[in-house]
Coordinates of N, CA and C in Angstrom, one line a residue:
Chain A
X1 N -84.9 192.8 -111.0 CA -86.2 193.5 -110.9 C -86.3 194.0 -109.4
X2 N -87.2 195.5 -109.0 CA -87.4 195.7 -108.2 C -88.0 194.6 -107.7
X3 N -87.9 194.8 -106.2 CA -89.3 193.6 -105.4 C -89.3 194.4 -103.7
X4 N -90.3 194.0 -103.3 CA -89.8 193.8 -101.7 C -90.4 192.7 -100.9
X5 N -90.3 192.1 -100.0 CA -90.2 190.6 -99.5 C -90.8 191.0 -98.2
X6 N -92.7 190.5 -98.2 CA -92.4 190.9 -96.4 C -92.8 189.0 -95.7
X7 N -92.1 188.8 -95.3 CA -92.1 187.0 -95.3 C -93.2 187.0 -94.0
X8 N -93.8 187.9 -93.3 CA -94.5 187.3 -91.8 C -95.6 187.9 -92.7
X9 N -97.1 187.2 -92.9 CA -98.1 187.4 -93.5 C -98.9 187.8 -92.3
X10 N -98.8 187.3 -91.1 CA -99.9 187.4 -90.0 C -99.2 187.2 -89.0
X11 N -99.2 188.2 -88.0 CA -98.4 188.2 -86.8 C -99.2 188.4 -85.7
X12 N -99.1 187.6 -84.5 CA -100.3 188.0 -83.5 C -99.5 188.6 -82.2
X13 N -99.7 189.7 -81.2 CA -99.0 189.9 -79.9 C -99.6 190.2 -79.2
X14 N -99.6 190.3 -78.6 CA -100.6 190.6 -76.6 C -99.9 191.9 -76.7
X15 N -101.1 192.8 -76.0 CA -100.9 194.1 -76.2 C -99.6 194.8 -75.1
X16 N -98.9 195.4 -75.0 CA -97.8 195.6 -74.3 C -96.2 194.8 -74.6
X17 N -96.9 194.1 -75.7 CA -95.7 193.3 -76.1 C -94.8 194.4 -77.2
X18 N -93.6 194.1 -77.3 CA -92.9 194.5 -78.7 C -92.8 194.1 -79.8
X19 N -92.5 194.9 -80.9 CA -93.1 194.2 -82.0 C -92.4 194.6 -83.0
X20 N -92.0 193.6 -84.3 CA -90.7 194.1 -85.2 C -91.4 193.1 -86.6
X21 N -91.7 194.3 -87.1 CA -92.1 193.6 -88.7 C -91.2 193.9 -89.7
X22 N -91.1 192.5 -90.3 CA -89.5 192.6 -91.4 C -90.0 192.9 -92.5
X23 N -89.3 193.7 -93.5 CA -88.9 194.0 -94.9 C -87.9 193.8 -95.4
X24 N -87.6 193.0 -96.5 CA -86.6 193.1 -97.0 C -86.9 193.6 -98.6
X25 N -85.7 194.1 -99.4 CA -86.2 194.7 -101.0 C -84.8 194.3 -101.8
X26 N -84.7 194.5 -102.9 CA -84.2 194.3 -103.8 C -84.1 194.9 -104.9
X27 N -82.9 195.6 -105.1 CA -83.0 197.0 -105.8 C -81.5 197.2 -105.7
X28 N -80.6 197.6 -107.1 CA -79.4 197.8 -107.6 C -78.9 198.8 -106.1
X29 N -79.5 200.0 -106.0 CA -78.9 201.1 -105.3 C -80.5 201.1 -104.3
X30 N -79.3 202.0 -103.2 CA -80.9 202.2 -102.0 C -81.8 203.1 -102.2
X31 N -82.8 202.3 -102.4 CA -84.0 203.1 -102.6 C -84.4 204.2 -101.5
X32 N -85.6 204.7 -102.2 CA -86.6 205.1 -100.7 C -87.7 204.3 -100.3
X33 N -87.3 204.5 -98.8 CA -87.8 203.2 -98.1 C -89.0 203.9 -97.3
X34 N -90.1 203.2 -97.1 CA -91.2 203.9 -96.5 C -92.6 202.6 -95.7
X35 N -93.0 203.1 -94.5 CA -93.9 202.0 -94.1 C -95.4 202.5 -94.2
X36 N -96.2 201.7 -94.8 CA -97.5 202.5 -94.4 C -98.1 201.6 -93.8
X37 N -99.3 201.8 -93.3 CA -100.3 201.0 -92.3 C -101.5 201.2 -93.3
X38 N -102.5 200.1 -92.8 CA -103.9 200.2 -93.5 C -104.5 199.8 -92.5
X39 N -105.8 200.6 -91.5 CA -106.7 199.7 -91.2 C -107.7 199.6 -91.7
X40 N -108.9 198.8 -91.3 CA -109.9 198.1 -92.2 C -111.0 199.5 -92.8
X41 N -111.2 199.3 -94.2 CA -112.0 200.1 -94.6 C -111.1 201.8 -94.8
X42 N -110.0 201.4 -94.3 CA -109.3 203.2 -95.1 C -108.1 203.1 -95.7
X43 N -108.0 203.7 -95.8 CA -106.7 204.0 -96.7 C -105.5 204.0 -96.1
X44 N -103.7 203.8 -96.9 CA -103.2 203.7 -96.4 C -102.8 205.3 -95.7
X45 N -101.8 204.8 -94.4 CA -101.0 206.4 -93.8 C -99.4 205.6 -93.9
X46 N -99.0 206.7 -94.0 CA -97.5 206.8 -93.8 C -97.0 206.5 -92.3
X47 N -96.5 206.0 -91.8 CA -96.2 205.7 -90.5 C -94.5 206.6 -90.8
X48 N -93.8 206.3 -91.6 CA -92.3 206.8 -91.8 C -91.8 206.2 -93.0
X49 N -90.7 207.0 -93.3 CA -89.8 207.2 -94.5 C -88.3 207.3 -94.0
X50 N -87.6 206.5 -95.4 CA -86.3 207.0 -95.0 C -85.7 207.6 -96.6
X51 N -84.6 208.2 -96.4 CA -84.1 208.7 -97.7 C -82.8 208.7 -97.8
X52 N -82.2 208.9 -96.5 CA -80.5 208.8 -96.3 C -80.1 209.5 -94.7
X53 N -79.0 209.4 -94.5 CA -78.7 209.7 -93.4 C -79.0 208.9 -92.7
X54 N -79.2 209.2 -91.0 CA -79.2 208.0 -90.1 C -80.5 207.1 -89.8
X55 N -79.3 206.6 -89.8 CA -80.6 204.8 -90.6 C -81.5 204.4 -89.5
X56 N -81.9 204.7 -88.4 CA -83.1 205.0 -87.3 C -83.5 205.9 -87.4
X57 N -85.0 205.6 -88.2 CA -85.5 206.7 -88.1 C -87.4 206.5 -87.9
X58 N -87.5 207.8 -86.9 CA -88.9 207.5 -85.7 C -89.9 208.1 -86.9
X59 N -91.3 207.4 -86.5 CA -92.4 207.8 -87.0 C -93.4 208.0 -86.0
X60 N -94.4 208.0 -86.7 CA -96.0 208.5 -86.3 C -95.8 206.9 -85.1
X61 N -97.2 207.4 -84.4 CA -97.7 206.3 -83.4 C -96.5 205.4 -82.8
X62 N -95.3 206.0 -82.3 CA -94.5 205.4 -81.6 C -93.7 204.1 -82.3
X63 N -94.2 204.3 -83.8 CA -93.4 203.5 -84.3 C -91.7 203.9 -84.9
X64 N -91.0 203.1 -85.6 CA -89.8 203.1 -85.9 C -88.8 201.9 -86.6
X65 N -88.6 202.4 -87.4 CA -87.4 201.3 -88.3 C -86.0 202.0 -88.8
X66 N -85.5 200.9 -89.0 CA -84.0 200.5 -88.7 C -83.5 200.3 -90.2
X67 N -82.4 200.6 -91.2 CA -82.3 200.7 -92.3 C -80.9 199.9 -92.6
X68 N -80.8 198.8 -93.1 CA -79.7 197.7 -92.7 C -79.6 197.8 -94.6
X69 N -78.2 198.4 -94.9 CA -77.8 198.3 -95.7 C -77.0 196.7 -96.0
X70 N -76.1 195.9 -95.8 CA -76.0 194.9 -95.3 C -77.1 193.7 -95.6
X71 N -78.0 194.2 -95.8 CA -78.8 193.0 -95.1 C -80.4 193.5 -95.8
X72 N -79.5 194.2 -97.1 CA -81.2 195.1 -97.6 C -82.7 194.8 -96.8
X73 N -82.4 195.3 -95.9 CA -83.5 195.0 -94.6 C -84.0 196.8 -93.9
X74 N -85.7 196.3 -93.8 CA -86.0 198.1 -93.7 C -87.2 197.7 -92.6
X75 N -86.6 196.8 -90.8 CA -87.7 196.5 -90.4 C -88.6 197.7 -89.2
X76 N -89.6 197.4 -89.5 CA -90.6 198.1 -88.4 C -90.5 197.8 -86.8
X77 N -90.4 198.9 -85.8 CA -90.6 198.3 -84.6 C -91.6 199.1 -83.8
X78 N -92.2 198.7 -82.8 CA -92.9 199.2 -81.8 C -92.5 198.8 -80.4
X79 N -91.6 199.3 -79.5 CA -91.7 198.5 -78.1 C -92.9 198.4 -77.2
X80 N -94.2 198.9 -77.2 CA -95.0 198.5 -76.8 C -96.8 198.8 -77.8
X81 N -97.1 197.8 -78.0 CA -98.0 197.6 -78.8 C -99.4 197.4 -78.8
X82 N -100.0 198.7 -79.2 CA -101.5 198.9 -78.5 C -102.4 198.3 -79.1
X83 N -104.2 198.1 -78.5 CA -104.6 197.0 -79.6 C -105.3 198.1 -80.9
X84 N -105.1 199.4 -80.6 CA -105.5 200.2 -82.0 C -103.9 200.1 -82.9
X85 N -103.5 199.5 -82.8 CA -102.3 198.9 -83.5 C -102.8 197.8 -84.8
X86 N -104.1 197.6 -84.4 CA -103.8 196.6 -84.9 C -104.6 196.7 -86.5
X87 N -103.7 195.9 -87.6 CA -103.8 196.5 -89.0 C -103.0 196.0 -89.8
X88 N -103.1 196.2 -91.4 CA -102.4 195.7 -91.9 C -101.2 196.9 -92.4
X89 N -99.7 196.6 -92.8 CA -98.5 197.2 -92.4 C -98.2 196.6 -93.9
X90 N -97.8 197.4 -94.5 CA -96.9 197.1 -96.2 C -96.0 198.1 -96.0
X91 N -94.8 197.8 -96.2 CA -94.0 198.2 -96.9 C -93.2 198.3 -98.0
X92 N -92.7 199.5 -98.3 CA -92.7 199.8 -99.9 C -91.5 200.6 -100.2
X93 N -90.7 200.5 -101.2 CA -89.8 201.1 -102.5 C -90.1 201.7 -103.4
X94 N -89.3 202.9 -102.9 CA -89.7 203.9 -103.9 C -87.9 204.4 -105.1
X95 N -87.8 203.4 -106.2 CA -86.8 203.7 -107.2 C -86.3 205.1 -107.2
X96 N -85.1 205.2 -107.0 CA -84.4 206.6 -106.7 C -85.4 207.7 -107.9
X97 N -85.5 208.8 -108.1 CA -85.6 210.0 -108.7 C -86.9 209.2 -109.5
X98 N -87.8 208.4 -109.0 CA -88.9 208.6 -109.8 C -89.7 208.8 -108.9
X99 N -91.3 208.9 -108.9 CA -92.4 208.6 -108.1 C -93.1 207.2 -107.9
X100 N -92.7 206.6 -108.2 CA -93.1 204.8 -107.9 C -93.1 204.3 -106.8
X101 N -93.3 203.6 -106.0 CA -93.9 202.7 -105.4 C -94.6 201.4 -105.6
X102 N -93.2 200.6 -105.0 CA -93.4 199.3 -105.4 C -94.0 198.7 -103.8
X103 N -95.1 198.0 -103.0 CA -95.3 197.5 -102.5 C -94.9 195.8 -102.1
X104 N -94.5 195.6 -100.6 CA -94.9 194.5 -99.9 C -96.0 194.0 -100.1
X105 N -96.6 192.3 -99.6 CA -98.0 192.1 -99.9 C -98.7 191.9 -98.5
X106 N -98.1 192.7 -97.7 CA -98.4 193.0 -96.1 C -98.0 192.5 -94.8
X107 N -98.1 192.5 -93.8 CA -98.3 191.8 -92.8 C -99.3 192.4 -92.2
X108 N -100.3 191.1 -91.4 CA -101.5 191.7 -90.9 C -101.2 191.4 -89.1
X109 N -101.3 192.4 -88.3 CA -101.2 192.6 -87.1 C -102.2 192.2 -86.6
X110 N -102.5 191.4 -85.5 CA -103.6 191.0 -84.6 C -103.0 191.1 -83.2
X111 N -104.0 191.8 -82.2 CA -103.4 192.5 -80.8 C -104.6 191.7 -79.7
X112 N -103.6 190.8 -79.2 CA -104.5 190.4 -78.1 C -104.4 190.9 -76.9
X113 N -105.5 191.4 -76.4 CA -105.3 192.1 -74.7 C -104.6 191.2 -74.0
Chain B
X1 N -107.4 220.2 -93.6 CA -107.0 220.4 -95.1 C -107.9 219.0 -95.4
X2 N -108.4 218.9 -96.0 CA -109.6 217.6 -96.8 C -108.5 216.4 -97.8
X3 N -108.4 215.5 -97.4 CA -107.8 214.3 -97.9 C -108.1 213.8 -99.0
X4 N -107.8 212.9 -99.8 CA -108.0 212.3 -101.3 C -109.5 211.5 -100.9
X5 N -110.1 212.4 -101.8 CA -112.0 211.6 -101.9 C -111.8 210.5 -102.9
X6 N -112.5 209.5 -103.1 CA -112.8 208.8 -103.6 C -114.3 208.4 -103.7
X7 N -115.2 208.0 -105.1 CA -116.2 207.6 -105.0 C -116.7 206.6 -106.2
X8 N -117.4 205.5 -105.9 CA -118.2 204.9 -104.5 C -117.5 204.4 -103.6
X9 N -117.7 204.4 -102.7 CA -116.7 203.0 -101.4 C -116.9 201.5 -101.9
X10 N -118.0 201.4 -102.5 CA -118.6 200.1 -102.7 C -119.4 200.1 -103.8
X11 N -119.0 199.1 -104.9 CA -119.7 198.6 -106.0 C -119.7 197.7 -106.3
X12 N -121.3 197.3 -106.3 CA -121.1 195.3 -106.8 C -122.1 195.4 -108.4
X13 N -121.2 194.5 -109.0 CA -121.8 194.9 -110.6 C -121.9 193.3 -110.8
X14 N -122.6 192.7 -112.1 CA -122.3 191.2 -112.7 C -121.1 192.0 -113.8
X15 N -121.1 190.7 -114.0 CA -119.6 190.6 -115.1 C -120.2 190.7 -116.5
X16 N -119.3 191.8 -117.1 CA -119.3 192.1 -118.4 C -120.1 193.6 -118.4
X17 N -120.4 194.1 -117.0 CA -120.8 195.3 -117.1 C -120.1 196.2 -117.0
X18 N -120.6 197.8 -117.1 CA -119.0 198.8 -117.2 C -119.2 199.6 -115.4
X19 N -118.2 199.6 -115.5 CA -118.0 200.4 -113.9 C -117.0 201.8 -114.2
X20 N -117.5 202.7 -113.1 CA -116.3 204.0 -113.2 C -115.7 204.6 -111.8
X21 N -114.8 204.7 -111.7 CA -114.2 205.0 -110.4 C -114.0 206.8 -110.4
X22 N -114.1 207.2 -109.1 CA -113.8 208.7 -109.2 C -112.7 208.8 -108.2
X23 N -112.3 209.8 -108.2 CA -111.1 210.3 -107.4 C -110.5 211.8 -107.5
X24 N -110.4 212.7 -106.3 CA -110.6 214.2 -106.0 C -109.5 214.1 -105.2
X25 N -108.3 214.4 -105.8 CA -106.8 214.5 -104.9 C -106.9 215.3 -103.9
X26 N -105.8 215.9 -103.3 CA -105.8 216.5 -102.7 C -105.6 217.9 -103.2
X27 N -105.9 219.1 -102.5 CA -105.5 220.2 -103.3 C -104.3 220.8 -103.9
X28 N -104.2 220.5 -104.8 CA -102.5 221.9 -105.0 C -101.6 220.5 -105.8
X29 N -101.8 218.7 -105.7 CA -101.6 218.0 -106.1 C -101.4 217.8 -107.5
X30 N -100.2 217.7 -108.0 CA -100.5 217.7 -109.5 C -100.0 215.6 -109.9
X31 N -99.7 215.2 -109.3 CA -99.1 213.8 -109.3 C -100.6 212.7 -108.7
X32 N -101.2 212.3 -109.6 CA -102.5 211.6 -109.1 C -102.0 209.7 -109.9
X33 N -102.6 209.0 -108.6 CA -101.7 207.3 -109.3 C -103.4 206.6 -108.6
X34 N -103.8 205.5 -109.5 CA -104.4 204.8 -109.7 C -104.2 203.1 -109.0
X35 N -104.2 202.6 -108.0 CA -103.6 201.5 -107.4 C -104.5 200.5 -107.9
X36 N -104.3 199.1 -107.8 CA -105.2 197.9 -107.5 C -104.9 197.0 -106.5
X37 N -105.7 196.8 -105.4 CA -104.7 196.0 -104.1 C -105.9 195.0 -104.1
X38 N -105.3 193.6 -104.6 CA -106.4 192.1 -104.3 C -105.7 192.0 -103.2
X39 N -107.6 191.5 -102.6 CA -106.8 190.5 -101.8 C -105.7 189.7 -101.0
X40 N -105.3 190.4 -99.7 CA -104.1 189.9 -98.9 C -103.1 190.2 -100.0
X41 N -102.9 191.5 -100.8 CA -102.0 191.7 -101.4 C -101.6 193.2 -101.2
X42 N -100.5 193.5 -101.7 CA -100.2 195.2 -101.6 C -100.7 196.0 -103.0
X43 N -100.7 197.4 -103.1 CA -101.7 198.1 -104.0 C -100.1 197.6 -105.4
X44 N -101.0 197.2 -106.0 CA -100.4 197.9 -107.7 C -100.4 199.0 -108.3
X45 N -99.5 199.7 -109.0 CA -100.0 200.8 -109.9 C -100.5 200.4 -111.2
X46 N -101.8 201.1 -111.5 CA -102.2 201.0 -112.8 C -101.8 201.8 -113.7
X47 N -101.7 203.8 -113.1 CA -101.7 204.5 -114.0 C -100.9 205.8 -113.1
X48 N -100.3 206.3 -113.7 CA -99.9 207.6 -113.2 C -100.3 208.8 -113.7
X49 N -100.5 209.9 -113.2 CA -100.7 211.0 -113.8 C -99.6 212.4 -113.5
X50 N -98.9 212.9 -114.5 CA -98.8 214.2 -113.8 C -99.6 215.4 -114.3
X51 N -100.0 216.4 -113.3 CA -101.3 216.9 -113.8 C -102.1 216.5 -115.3
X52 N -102.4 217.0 -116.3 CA -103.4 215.5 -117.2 C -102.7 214.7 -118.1
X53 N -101.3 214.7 -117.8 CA -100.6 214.0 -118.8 C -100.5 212.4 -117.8
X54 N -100.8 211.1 -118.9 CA -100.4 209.9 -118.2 C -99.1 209.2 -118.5
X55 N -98.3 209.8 -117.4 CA -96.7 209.5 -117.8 C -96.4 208.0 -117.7
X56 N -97.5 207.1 -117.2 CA -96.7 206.1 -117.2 C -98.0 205.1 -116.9
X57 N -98.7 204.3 -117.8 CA -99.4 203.7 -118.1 C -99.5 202.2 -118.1
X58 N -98.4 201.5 -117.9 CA -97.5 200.6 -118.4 C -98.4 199.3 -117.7
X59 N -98.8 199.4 -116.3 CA -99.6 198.4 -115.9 C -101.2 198.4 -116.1
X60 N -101.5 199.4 -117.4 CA -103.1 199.4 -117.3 C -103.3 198.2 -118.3
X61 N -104.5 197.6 -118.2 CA -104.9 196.8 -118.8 C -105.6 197.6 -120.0
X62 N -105.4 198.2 -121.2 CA -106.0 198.9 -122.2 C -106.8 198.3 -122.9
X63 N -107.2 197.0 -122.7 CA -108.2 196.4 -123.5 C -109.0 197.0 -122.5
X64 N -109.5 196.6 -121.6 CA -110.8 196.7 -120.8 C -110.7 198.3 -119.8
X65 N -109.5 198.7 -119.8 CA -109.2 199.8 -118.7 C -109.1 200.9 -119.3
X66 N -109.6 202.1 -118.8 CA -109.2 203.3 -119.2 C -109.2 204.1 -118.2
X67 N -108.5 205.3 -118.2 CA -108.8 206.3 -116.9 C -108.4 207.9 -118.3
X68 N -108.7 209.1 -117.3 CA -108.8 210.0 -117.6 C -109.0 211.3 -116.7
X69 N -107.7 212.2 -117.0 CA -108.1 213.6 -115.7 C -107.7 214.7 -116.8
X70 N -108.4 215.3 -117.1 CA -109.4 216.1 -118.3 C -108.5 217.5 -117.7
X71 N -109.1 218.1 -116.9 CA -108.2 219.2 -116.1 C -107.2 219.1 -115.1
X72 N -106.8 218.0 -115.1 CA -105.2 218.0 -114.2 C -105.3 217.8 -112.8
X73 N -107.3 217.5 -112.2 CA -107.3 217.9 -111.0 C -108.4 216.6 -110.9
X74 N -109.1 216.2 -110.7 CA -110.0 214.9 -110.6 C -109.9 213.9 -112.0
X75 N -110.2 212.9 -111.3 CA -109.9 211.8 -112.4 C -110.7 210.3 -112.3
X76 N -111.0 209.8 -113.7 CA -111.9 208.7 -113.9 C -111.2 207.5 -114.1
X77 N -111.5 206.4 -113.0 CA -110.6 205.4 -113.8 C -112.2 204.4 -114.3
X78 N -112.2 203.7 -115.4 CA -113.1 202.8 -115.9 C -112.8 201.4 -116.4
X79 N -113.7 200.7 -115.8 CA -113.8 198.9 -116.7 C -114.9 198.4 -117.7
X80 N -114.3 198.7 -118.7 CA -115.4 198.4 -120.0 C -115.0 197.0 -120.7
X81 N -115.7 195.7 -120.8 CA -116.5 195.3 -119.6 C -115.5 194.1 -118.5
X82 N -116.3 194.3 -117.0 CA -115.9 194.1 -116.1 C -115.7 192.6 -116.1
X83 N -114.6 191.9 -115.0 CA -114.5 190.7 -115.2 C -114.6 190.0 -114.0
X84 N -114.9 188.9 -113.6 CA -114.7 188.2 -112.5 C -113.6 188.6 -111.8
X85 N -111.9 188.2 -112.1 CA -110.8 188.8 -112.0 C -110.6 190.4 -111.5
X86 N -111.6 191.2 -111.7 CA -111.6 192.5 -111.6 C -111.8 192.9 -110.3
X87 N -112.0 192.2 -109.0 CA -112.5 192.1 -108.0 C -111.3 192.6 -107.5
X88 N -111.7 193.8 -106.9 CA -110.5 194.7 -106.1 C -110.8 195.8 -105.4
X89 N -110.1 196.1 -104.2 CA -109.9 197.6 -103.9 C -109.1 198.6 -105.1
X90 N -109.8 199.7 -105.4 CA -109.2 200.6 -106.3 C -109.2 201.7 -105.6
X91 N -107.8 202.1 -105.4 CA -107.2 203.3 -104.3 C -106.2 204.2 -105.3
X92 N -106.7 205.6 -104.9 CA -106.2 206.3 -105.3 C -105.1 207.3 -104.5
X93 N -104.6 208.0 -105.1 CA -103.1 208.6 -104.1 C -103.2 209.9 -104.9
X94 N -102.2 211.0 -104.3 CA -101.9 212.0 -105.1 C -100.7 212.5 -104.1
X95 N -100.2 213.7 -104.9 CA -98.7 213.8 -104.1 C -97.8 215.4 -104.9
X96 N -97.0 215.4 -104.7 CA -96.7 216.5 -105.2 C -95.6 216.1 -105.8
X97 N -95.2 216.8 -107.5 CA -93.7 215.8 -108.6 C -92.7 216.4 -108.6
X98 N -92.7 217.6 -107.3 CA -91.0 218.5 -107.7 C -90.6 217.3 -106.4
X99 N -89.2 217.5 -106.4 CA -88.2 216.8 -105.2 C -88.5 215.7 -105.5
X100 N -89.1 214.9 -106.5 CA -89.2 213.6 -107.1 C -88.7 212.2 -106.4
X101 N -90.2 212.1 -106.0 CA -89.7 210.2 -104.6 C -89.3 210.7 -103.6
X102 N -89.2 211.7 -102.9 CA -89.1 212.1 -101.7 C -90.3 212.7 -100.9
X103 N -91.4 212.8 -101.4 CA -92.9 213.0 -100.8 C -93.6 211.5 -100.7
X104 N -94.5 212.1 -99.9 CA -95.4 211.1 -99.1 C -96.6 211.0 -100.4
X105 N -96.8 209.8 -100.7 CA -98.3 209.4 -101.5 C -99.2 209.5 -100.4
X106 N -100.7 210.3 -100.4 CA -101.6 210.4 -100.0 C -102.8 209.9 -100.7
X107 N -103.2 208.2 -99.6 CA -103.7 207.7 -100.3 C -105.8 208.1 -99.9
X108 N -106.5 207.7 -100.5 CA -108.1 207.9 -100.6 C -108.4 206.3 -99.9
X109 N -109.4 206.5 -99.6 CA -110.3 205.2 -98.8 C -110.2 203.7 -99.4
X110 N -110.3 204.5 -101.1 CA -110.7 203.4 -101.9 C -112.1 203.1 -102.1
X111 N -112.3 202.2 -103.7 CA -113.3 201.9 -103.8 C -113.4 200.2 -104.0
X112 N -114.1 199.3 -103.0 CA -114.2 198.1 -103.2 C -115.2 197.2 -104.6
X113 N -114.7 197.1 -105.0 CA -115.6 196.3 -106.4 C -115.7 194.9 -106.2
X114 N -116.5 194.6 -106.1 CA -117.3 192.9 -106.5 C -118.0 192.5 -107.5
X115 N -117.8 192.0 -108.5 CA -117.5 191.7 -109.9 C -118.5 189.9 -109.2
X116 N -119.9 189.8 -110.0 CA -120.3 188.7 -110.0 C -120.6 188.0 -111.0

């Protein structure tokens, strides 16, 4: 069965720090891979997507992830981390040629000055 | 360009009453999906739509759930009657179905339910 695995439920960093939230999924062939963000009270945004080709690939708000075939691993990074950073982060699978989306059950970001 | 509405933001009902959710995609969207995200969890799909056809229904709860988009363009999702368990953000998305899984879901605010 599809799934995706985000194992850090609550991550805390002092603002200027760097910052790498993991995904991992599970899925016969590589899906499409995508991060969204939620902060409190809205809806999610897309931060980035991946589909194929080179497996670094940059998003919105200075974010970025890394696409580890190897290691069915699809993690998020920020090298420096503001405190409007801060939010909850799911990542999600999307099964080749359909419209689905399968969801992470989050990681929640906390940014200490 | 105006984003996925959703309405109410907020509904607190007792249990066993009926509740209705609304949702106004984006424009030009013909791909409209129905989420449930509890608590410290990620959204579920309940229901898909492509414009008013429901291609893929598979996690609605049809005893108590129903939804409906009449013209292919706004849509109802409902809980006839509501349960304790029912207690969720319900977020809606819409998106565009050619190039299939390679567009961005655009999701709505959401509507928070509290089920007492």
């Amino acid at each position: 069965a599809q799934s995706v695995t985000q194992p850090d439920i609550h991550i805390t960093v002092s603002e200027g720090a760097s910052l790498e939230l993991r995904c991992n999924y599970s899925y016969g062939a590589t899906p499409y891979l995508f991060w969204y963000v939620q902060s409190p009270g809205q809806g999610l945004q897309l931060l980035l997507k991946y589909f194929s080709g080179d497996t670094l690939v940059q998003g919105i708000k200075g974010f970025e992830a890394e696409f580890k075939r190897s290691q069915s691993s699809f993690n998020l990074r920020k090298p420096s981390v503001h405190w409007s950073d801060a939010a909850e982060y799911f990542c999600a699978v999307g099964p080749l040629n359909t419209d689905k989306l399968i969801f992470g059950t989050g990681t929640r970001l906390q940014v200490f000055p | 360009e105006a984003g996925v509405v959703q309405s109410p933001r907020y509904k607190i009902i007792e249990k066993k009453q009926p509740v209705a959710f609304w949702c106004n995609p984006i424009s030009g969207h013909n791909t409209l999906y129905w989420y449930r995200q509890n608590l410290g969890q990620g959204p579920e799909l309940l229901i898909r739509y492509e414009n008013e056809e429901a291609v893929d229904d598979s996690q609605l709860p049809k005893d108590r759930f129903s939804a409906e988009r009449l013209k292919g363009v706004d849509s109802t999702l409902k809980i006839q009657p509501a349960e304790l368990g029912d207690s969720a953000v319900y977020l809606c998305a819409s998106t565009h179905s050619r190039d299939r899984g390679r567009h961005e879901q655009f999701f709505g605010p959401g509507t928070r339910l509290t089920v007492l």
